[in-house]
Coordinates of C-alpha atoms in Angstrom, one line a residue:
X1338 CA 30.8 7.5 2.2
X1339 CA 27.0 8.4 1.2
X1340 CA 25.1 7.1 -1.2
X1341 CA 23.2 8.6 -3.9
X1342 CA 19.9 7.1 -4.4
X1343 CA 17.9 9.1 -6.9
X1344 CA 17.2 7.4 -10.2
X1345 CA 16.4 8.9 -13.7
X1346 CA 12.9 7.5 -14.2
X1347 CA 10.3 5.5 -13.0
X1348 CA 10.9 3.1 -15.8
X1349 CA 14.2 2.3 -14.6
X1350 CA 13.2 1.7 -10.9
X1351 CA 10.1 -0.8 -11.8
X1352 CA 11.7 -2.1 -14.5
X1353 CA 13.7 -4.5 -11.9
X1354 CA 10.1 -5.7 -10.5
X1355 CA 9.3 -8.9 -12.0
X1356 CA 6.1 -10.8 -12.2
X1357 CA 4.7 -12.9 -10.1
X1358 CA 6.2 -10.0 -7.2
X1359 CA 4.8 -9.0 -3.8
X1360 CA 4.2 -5.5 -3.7
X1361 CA 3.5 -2.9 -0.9
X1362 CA 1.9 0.1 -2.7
X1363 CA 1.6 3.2 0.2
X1364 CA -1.3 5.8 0.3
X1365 CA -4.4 6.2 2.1
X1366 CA -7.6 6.6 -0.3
X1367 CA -6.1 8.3 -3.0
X1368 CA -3.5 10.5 -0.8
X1369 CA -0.1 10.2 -1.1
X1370 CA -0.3 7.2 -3.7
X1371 CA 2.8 6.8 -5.6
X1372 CA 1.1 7.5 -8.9
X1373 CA 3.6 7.6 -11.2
X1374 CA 5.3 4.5 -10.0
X1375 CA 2.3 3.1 -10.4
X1376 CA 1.8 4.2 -13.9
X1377 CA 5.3 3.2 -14.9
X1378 CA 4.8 -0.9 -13.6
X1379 CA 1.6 -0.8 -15.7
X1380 CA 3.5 0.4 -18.8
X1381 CA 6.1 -2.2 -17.8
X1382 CA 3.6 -5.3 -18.6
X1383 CA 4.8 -7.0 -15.6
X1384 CA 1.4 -9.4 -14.5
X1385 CA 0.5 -11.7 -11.6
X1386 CA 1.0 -9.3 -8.6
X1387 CA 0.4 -9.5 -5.4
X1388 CA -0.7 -6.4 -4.1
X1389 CA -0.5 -5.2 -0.5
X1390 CA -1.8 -1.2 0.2
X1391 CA -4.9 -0.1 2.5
X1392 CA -7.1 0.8 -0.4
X1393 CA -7.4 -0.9 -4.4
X1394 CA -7.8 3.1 -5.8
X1395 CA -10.8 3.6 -8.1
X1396 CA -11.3 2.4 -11.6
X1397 CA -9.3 4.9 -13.2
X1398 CA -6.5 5.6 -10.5
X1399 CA -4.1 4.4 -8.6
X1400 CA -4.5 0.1 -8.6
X1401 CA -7.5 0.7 -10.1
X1402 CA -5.6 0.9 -13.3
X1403 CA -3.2 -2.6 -12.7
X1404 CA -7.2 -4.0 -11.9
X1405 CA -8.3 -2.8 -15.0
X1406 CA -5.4 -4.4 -16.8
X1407 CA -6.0 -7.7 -15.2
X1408 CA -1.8 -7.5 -13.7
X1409 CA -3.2 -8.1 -10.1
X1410 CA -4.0 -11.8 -8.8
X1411 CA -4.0 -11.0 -5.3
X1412 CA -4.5 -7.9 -3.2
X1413 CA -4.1 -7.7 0.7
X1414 CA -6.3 -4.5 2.1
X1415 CA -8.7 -3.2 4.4
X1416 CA -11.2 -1.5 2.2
X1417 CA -12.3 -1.6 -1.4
X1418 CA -15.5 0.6 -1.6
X1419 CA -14.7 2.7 -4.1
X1420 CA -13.9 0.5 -6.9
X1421 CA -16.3 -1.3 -9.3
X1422 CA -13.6 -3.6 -11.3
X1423 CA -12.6 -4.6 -7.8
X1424 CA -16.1 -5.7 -7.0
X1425 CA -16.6 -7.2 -9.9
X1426 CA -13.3 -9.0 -10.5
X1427 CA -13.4 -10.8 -6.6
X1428 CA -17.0 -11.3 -6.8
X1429 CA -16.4 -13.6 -10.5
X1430 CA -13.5 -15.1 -9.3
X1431 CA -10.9 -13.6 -11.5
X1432 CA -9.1 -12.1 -8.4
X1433 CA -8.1 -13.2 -4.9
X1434 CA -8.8 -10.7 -1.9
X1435 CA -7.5 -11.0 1.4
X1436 CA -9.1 -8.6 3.8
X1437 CA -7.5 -7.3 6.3
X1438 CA -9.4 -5.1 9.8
X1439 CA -7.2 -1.6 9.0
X1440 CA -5.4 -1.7 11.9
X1441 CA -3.9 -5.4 12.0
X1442 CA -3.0 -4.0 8.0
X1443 CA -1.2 -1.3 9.3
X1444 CA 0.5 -3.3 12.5
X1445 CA 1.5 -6.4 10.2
X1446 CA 3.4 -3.5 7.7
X1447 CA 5.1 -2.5 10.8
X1448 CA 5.9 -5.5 12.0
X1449 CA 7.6 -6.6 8.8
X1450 CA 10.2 -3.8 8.9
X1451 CA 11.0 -4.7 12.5
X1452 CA 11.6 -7.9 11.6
X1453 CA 8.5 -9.6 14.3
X1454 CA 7.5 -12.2 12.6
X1455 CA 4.0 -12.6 14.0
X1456 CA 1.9 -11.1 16.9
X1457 CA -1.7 -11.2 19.0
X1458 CA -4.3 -8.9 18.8
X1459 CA -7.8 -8.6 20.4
X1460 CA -9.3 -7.5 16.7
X1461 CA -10.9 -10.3 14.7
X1462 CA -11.6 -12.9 17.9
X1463 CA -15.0 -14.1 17.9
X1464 CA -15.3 -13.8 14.0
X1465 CA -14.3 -15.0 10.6
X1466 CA -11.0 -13.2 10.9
X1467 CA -10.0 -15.5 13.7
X1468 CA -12.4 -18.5 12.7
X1469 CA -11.7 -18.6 9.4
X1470 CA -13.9 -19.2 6.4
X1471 CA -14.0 -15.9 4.9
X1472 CA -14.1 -16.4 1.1
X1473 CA -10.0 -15.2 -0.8
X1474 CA -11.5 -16.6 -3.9
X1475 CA -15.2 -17.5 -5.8
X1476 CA -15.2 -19.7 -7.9
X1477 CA -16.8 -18.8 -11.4
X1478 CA -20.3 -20.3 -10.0
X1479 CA -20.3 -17.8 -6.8
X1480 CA -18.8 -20.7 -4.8
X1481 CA -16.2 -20.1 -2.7
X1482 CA -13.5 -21.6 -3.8
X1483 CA -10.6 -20.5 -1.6
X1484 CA -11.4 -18.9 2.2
X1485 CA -9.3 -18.0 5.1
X1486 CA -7.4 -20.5 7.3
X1487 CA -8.6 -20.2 11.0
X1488 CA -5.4 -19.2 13.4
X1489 CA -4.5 -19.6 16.4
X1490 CA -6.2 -18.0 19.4
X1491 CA -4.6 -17.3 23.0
X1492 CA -5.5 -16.0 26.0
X1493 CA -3.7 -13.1 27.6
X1494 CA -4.6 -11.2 30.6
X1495 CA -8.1 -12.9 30.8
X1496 CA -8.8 -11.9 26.8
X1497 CA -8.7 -13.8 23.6
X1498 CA -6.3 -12.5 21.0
X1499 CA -5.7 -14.0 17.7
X1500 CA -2.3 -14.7 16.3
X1501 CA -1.5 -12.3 12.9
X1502 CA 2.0 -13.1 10.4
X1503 CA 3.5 -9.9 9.7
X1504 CA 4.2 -8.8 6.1
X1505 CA 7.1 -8.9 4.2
X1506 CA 6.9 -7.1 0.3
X1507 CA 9.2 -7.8 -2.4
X1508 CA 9.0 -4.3 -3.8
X1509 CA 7.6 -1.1 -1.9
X1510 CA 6.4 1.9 -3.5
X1511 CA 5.6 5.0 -1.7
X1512 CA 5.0 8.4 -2.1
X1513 CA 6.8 11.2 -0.3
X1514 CA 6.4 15.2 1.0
X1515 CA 9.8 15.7 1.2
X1516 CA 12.8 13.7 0.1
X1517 CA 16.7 13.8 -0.1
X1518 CA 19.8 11.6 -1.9
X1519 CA 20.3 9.8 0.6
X1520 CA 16.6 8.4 0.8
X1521 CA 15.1 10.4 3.9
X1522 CA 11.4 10.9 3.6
X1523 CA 8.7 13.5 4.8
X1524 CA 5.0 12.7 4.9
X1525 CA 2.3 15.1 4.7
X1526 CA -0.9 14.9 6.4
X1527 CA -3.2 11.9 5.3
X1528 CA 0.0 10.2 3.8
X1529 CA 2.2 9.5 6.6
X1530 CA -1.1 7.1 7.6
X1531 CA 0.3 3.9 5.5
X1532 CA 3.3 5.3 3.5
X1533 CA 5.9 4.7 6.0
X1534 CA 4.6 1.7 6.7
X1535 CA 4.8 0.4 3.5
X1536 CA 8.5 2.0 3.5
X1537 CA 9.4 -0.2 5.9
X1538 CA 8.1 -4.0 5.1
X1539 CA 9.5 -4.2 1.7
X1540 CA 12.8 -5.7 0.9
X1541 CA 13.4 -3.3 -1.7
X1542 CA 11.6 0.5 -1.2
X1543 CA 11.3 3.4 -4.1
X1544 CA 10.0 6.5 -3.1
X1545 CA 9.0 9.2 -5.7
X1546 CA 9.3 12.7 -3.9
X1547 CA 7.4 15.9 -4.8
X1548 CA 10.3 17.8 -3.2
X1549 CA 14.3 16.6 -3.4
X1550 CA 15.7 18.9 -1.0
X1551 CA 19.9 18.8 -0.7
X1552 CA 21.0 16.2 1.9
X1553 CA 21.5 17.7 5.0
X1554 CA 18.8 20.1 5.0
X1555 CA 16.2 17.8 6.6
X1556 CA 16.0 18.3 10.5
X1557 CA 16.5 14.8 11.7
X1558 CA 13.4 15.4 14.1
X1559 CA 11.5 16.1 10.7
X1560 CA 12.3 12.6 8.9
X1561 CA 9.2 10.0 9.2
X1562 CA 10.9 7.7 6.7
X1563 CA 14.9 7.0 7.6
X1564 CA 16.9 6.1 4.3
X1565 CA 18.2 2.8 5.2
X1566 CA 14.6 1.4 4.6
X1567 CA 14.8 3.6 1.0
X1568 CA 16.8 2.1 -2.0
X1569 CA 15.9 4.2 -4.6
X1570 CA 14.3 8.0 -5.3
X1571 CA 12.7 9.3 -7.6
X1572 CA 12.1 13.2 -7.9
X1573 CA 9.0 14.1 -9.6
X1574 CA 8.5 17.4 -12.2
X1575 CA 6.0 20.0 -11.4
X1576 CA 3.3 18.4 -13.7
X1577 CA 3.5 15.0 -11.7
X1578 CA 3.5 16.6 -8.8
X1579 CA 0.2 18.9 -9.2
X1580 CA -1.7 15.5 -11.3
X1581 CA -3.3 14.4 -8.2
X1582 CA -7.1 13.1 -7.7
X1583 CA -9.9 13.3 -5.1
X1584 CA -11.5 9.8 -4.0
X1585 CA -14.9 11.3 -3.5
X1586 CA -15.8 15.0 -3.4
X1587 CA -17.9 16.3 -1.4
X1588 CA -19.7 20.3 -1.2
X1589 CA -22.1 22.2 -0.1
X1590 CA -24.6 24.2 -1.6
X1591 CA -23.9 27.6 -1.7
X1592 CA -25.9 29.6 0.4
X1593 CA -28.0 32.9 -0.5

């Protein structure tokens, strides 16, 4: 018997995410973010999320809007350049930030869907990563009022690695190439980098697709994103689908 996964509306989907949830949010910059999934939790009112994706978007896209909204108290990434709320919120204490190097971000995604609970790395020994002390939370006075624990360091091999808990979401929200009923996904390009990750850790996954293809007509070879770690799917219309944004352009003069 197969299962048909594709829900009506984003509303629907996030509608079951409550507050106070853990929440993988796939994309790399602002490629492949699941945008409209996005857009439908902040129209939801859910607050107190704990956010988990490699980037926090910019101030008017992506988590950039859940920032600007003040629904996020904690985010999990690897970099926040491009976002002056961010900044601002962490750096006054209104929001706790949990850096992460890219990597170990990616690898502790991973590991959550594989069900590893933990694992060693050589990235972070030797600094604050491993030692602990870097500051999750200021307090309103620029005082740090919550910082990293220190964890535990072995030696493998001759080298230190540091030990690093895998993640595990509530919710995950991804974006997708490519999608069928039956929850299949294809990435393109720049998405595939975090997306199936994301897929993956969370206990329950939703995937808006720019493309719902009949099931069957994926070549298994083709599939980054299996459907048992998919429980829902979203199709998106053409509008959705072409309202997409550019982290940071960049051109050349022309020449003459």
């Amino acid at each position: 018997m197969t299962v048909d996964k594709v829900c009506a509306t984003a509303a629907d989907i996030v509608g079951r995410i409550p507050s106070g949830a853990t929440v993988a949010v796939g994309g790399f910059g602002l490629s492949g973010i699941p945008s409209v999934l996005i857009a439908a939790l902040l129209e939801s009112g859910v607050t107190d999320i704990e956010a988990v994706s490699n980037n926090a978007g910019v101030d008017d896209w992506g988590l950039g809007l859940l920032l600007g909204a003040r629904r996020l108290r904690r985010i999990v990434a690897s970099y926040v350049g491009e976002n002056k709320e961010f900044a601002r919120q962490y750096l006054s204490g209104e929001l706790e930030v949990e850096l992460t190097p890219q990597g170990t971000l990616a690898e502790r995604l991973r590991a959550g869907g594989s069900g590893i609970a933990a694992f060693y790395t050589r990235t972070g020994v030797g600094t604050q990563v491993a030692d602990g002390g870097l500051p999750w939370r200021y307090a309103s006075d620029g005082s740090v009022a919550v910082a990293s624990p220190p964890k535990p360091v072995e030696v493998f091999d001759g080298h230190e690695h540091v030990l690093e808990r895998a993640i595990v979401a509530d919710f995950g929200l991804v974006r997708a190439w490519k999608g069928d009923r039956h929850g299949n996904l294809v990435f393109r390009k720049s998405a595939r980098n975090f997306n199936p990750l994301v897929a993956m850790c969370a206990r329950v996954t939703v995937a808006e697709v720019e493309e719902l293809v009949p099931a069957g007509s994926l070549d298994p070879d083709e599939i980054h994103t299996p459907g048992v770690y998919v429980r829902h799917v979203l199709p998106l219309t053409p509008d959705q689908v072409r309202d997409k944004r550019i982290e940071k352009r960049t051109v050349t003069k022309e020449s003459r």
